[in-house]
Coordinates of C-alpha atoms (C1' of nucleotides) in Angstrom, one line a residue:
Chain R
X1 CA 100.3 97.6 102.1
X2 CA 99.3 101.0 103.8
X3 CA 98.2 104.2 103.4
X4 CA 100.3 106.7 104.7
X5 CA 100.0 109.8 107.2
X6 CA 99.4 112.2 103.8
X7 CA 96.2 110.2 102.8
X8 CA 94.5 109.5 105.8
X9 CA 95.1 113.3 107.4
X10 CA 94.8 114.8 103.8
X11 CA 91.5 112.9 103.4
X12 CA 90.4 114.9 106.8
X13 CA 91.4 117.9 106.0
X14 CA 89.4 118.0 102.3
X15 CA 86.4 116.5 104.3
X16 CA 87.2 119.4 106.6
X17 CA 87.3 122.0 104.0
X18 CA 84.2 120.6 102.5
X19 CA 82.4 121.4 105.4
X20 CA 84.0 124.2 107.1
X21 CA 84.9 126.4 103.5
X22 CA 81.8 127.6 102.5
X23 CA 81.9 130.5 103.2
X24 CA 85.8 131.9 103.7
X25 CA 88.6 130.4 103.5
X26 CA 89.9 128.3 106.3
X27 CA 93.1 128.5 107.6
X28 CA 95.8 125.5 108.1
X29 CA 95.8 126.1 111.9
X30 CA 92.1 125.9 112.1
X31 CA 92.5 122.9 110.3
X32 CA 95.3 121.4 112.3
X33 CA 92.9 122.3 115.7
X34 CA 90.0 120.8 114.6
X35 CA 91.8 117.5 112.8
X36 CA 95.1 117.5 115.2
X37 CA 97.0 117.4 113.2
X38 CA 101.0 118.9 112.9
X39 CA 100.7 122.5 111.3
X40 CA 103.5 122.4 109.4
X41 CA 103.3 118.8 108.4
X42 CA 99.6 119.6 107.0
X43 CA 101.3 122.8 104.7
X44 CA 103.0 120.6 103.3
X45 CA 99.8 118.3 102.0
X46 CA 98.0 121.5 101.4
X47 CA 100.2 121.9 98.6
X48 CA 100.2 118.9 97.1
X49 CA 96.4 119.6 96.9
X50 CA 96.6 123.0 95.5
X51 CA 99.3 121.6 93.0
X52 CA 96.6 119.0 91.9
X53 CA 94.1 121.5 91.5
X54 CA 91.7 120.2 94.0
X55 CA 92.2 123.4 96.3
X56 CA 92.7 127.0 96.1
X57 CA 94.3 129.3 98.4
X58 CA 94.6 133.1 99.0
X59 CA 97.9 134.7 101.3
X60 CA 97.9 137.0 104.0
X61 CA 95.7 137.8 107.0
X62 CA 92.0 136.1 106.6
X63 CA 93.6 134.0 104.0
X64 CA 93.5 130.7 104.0
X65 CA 92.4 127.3 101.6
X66 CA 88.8 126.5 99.9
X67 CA 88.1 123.5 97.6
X68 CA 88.5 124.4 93.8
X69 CA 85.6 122.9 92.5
X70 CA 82.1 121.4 93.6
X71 CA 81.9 118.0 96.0
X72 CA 80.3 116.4 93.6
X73 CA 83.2 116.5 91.5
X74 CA 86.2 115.3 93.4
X75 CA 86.6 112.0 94.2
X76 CA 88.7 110.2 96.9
X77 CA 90.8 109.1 94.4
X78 CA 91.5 112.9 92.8
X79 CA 92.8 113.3 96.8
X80 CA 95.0 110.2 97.4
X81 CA 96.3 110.5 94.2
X82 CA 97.9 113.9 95.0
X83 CA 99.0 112.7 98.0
X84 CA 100.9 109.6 97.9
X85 CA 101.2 109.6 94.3
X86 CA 100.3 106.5 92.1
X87 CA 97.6 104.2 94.3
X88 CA 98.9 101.2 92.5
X89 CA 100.0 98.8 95.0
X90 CA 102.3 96.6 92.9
X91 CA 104.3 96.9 89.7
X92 CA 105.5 94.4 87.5
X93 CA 108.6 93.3 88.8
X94 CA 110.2 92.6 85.6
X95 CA 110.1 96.2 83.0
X96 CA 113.0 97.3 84.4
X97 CA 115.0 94.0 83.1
X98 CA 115.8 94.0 79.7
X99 CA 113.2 91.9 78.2
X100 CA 110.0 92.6 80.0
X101 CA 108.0 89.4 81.1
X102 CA 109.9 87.0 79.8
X103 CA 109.1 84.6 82.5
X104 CA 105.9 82.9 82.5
X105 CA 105.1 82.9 86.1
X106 CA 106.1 87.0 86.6
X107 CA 103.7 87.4 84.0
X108 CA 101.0 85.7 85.9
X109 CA 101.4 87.3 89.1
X110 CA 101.6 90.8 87.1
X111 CA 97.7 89.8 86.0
X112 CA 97.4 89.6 89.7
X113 CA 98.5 93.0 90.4
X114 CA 96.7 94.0 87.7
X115 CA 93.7 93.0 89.7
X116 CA 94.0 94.0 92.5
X117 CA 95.5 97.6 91.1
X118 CA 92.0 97.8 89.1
X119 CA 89.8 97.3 92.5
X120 CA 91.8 100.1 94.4
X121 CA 91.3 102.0 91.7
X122 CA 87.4 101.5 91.3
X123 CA 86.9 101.4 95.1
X124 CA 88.7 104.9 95.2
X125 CA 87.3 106.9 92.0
X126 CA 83.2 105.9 92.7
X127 CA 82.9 108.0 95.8
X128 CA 82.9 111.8 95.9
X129 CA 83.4 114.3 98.8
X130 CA 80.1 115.3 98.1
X131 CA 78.9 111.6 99.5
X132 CA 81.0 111.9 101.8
X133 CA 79.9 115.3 103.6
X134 CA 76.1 113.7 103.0
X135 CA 77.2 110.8 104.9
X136 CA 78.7 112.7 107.6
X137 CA 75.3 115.0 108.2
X138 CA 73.9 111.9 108.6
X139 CA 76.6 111.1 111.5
X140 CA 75.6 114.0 113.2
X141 CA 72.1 113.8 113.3
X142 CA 72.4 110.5 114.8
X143 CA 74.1 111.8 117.7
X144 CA 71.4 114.3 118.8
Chain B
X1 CA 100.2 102.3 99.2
X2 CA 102.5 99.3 98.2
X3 CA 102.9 95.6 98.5
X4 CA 106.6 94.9 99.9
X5 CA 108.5 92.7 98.4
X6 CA 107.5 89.7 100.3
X7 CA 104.0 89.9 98.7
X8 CA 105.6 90.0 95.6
X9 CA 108.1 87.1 95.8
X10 CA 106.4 85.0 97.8
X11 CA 103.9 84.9 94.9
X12 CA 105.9 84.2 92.9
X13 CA 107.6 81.4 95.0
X14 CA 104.3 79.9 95.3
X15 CA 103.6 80.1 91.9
X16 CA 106.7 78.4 91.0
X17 CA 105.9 75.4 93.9
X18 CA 102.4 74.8 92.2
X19 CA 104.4 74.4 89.0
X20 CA 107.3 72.5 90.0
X21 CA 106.4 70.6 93.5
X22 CA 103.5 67.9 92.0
X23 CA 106.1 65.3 91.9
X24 CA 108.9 66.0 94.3
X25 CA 109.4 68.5 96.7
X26 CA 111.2 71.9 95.5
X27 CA 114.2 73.5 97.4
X28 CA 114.4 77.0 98.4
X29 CA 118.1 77.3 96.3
X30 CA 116.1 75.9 92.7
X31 CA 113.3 78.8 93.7
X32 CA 115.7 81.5 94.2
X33 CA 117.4 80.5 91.1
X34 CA 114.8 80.8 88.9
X35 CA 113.0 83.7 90.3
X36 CA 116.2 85.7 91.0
X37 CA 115.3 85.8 94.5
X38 CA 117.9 86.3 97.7
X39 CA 117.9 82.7 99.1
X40 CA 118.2 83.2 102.4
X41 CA 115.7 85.9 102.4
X42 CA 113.4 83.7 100.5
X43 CA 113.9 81.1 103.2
X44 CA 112.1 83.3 105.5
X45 CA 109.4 83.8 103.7
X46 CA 108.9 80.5 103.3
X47 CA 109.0 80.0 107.0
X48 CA 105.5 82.6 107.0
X49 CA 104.5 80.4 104.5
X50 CA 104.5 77.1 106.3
X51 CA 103.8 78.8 109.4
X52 CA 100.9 79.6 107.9
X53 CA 100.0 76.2 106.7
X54 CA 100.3 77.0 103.0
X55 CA 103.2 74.8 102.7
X56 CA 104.8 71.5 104.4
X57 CA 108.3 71.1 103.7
X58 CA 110.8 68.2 104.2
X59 CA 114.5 68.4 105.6
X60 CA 117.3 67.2 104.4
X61 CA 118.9 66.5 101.2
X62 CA 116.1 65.9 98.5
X63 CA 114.0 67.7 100.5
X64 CA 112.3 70.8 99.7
X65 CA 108.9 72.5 100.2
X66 CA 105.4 71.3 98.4
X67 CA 102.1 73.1 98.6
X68 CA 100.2 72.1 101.5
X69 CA 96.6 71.8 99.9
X70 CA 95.4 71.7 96.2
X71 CA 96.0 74.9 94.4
X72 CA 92.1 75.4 94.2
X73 CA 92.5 75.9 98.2
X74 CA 95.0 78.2 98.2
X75 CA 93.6 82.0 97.4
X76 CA 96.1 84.9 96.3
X77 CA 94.4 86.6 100.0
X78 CA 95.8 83.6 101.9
X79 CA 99.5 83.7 100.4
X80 CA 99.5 87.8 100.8
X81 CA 97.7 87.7 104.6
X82 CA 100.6 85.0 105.6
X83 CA 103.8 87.1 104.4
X84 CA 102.2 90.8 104.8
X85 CA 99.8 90.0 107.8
X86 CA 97.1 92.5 108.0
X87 CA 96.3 93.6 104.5
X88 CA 93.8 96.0 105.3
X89 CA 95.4 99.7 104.2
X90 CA 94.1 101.7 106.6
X91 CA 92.5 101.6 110.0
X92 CA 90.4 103.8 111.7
X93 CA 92.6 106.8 113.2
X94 CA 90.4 107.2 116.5
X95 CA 90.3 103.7 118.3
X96 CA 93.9 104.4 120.1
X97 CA 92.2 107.0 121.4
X98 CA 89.7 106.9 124.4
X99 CA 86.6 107.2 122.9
X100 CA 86.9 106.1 119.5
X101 CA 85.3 107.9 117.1
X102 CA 84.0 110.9 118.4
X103 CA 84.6 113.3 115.7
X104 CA 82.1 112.9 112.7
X105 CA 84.6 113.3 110.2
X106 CA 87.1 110.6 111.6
X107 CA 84.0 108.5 111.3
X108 CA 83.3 109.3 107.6
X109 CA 86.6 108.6 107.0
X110 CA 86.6 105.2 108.4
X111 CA 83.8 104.7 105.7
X112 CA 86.3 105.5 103.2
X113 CA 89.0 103.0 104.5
X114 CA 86.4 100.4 105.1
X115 CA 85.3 100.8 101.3
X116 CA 88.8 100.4 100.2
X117 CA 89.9 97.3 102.4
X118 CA 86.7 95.7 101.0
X119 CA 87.7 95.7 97.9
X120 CA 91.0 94.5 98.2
X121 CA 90.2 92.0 100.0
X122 CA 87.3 91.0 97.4
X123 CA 90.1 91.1 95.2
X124 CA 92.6 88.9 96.2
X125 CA 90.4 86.4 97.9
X126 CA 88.4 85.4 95.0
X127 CA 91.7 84.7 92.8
X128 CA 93.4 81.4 93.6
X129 CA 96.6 79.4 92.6
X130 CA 94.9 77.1 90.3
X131 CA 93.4 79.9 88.4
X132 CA 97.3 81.3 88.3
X133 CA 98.5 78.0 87.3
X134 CA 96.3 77.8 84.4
X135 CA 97.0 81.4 83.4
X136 CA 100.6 80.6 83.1
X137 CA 99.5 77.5 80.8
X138 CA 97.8 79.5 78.3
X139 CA 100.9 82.2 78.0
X140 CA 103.2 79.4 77.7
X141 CA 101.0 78.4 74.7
X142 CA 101.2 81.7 73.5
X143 CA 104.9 81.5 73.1
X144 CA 105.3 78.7 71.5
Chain F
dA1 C1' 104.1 152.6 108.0
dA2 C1' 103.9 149.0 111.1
dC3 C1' 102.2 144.7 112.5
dA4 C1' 99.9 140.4 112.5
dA5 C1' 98.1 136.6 110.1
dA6 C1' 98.5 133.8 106.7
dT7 C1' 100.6 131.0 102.7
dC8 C1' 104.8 129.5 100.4
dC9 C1' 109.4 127.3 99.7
dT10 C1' 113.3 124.4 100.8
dA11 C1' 116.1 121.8 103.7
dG12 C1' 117.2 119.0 107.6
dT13 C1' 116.3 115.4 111.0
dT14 C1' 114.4 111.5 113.5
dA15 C1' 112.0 107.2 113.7
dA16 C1' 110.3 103.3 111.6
dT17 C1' 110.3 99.8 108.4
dT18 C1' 112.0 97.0 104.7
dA19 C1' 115.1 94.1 102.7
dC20 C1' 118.4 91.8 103.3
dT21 C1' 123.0 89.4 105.2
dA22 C1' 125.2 86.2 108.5
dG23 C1' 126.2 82.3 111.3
dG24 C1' 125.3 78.1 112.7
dA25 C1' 122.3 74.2 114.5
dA26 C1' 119.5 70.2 113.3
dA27 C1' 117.7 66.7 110.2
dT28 C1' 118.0 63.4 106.4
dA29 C1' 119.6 60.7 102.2
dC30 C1' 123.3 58.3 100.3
Chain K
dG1 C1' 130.3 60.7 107.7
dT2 C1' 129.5 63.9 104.4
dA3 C1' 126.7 66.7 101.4
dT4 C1' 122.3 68.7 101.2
dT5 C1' 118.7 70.7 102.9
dT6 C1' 115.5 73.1 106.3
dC7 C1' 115.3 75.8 110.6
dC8 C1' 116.2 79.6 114.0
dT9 C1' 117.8 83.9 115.6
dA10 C1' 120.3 88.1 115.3
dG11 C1' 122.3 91.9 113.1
dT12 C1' 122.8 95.6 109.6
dA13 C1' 122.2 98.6 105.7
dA14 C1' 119.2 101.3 102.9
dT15 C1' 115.0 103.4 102.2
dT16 C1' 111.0 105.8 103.3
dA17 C1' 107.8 108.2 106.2
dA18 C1' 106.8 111.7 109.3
dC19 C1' 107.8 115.4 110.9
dT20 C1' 110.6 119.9 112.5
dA21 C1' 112.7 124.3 111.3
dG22 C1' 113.8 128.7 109.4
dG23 C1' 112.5 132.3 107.0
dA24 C1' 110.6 134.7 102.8
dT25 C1' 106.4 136.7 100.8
dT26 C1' 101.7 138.3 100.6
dT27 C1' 97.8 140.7 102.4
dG28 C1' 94.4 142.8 105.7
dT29 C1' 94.0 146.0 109.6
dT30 C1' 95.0 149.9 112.4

DNA sequence: AACAAATCCTAGTTAATTACTAGGAAATAC
DNA sequence: GTATTTCCTAGTAATTAACTAGGATTTGTT
């Protein structure tokens, strides 16, 4: 019951392009630096991003990655959901058998999962990068 | 971003002892048997189980496990925390490191975990057996 | 044209964890 | 004393996670 390496540094690294992106695009290695983060292990969650749609990217010298649409409109959810695929943390054990839930008590634990799939989900998809970059100005002001 | 497979039997193993154990106690082999579990690897999940007081269980022949408290005691959060241990699904990156959280953005993400480990944990400690047990009632009804 | 800085694409490898399997000791009922 | 059960520890096989590696391709700069 963890979330891997992808969605904790891919989380970073969209927090990162949120605030460093603005203007051009940043590059992986500047990412990577700032975040520490393997290089190559963070191409490889870049493009899970820019397959979701939630980044965009331009090749060659100066090139580099920026977010593909406003703060405000991609959640936490959008982001761990292209990294380490469906957030659900259980399945119903039985579906793959022939019958379904044919047994009372799998059926009762599937309503379980069911809940607990359903507060993942509503913890993940209420909060927006934009929230998130607000929050951390707010982090940094403290400090001064 | 998944419960093992010890979350998910041992659910169901509980489930099946708040069903079966009221008069006598139930042994591993008759749980195994009707949830299709491995019986020697459910017998180690029973052992997290007593160990963590959610259970008593007597030796020998006719003996067996019964639930240690009423199933109105007994949340879906205490049965998960005893076979998976920590269910929070992230901590905070920094921390292993010497000053914590020094970069801003490791600390807004730490926001996000703690957001998500909160509601799991809302989740699953608000449900309990006796809520599962009459669940299973009502779909039994439903079958007939 | 040459070079450097970047993304892109695919495959391989190592480390960790999960999900069991295995063997046998100890307790208890009959 | 024998069958039935829990108890305890160790080993193993399979899967997944977390990288590493090599090189092709694109683009800006000189």
């Amino acid at each position: 019951m963890k979330l891997s390496t992808k969605g904790r540094y891919g989380l970073r690294a969209m927090i990162d392009l949120a605030i460093y992106s603005e203007t051009e695009p940043v590059s992986i290695q500047s990412i990577a630096d700032r975040q520490n983060i393997s290089e190559r292990y963070l191409e490889q969650l870049m493009a899970k991003l820019k397959k979701a749609g939630l980044v965009t990217s331009t090749r060659g010298a100066g090139g580099g990655y920026r977010l593909a649409k406003e703060t405000g409109s991609i959640s936490v959810g959008d982001i761990l959901r292209a990294l380490e695929g469906d957030l659900r943390a259980v399945t119903c054990d039985a579906q793959e058998g022939e019958g379904g839930c044919e047994k009372a008590d799998l059926c009762v634990s599937r309503y379980v999962w069911q809940r607990i799939n359903a507060s993942i989900t509503n913890a993940v998809d209420t909060m927006y990068l934009e929230q998130l970059v607000e929050k951390n100005k707010e982090i940094e002001k403290g400090k001064e």
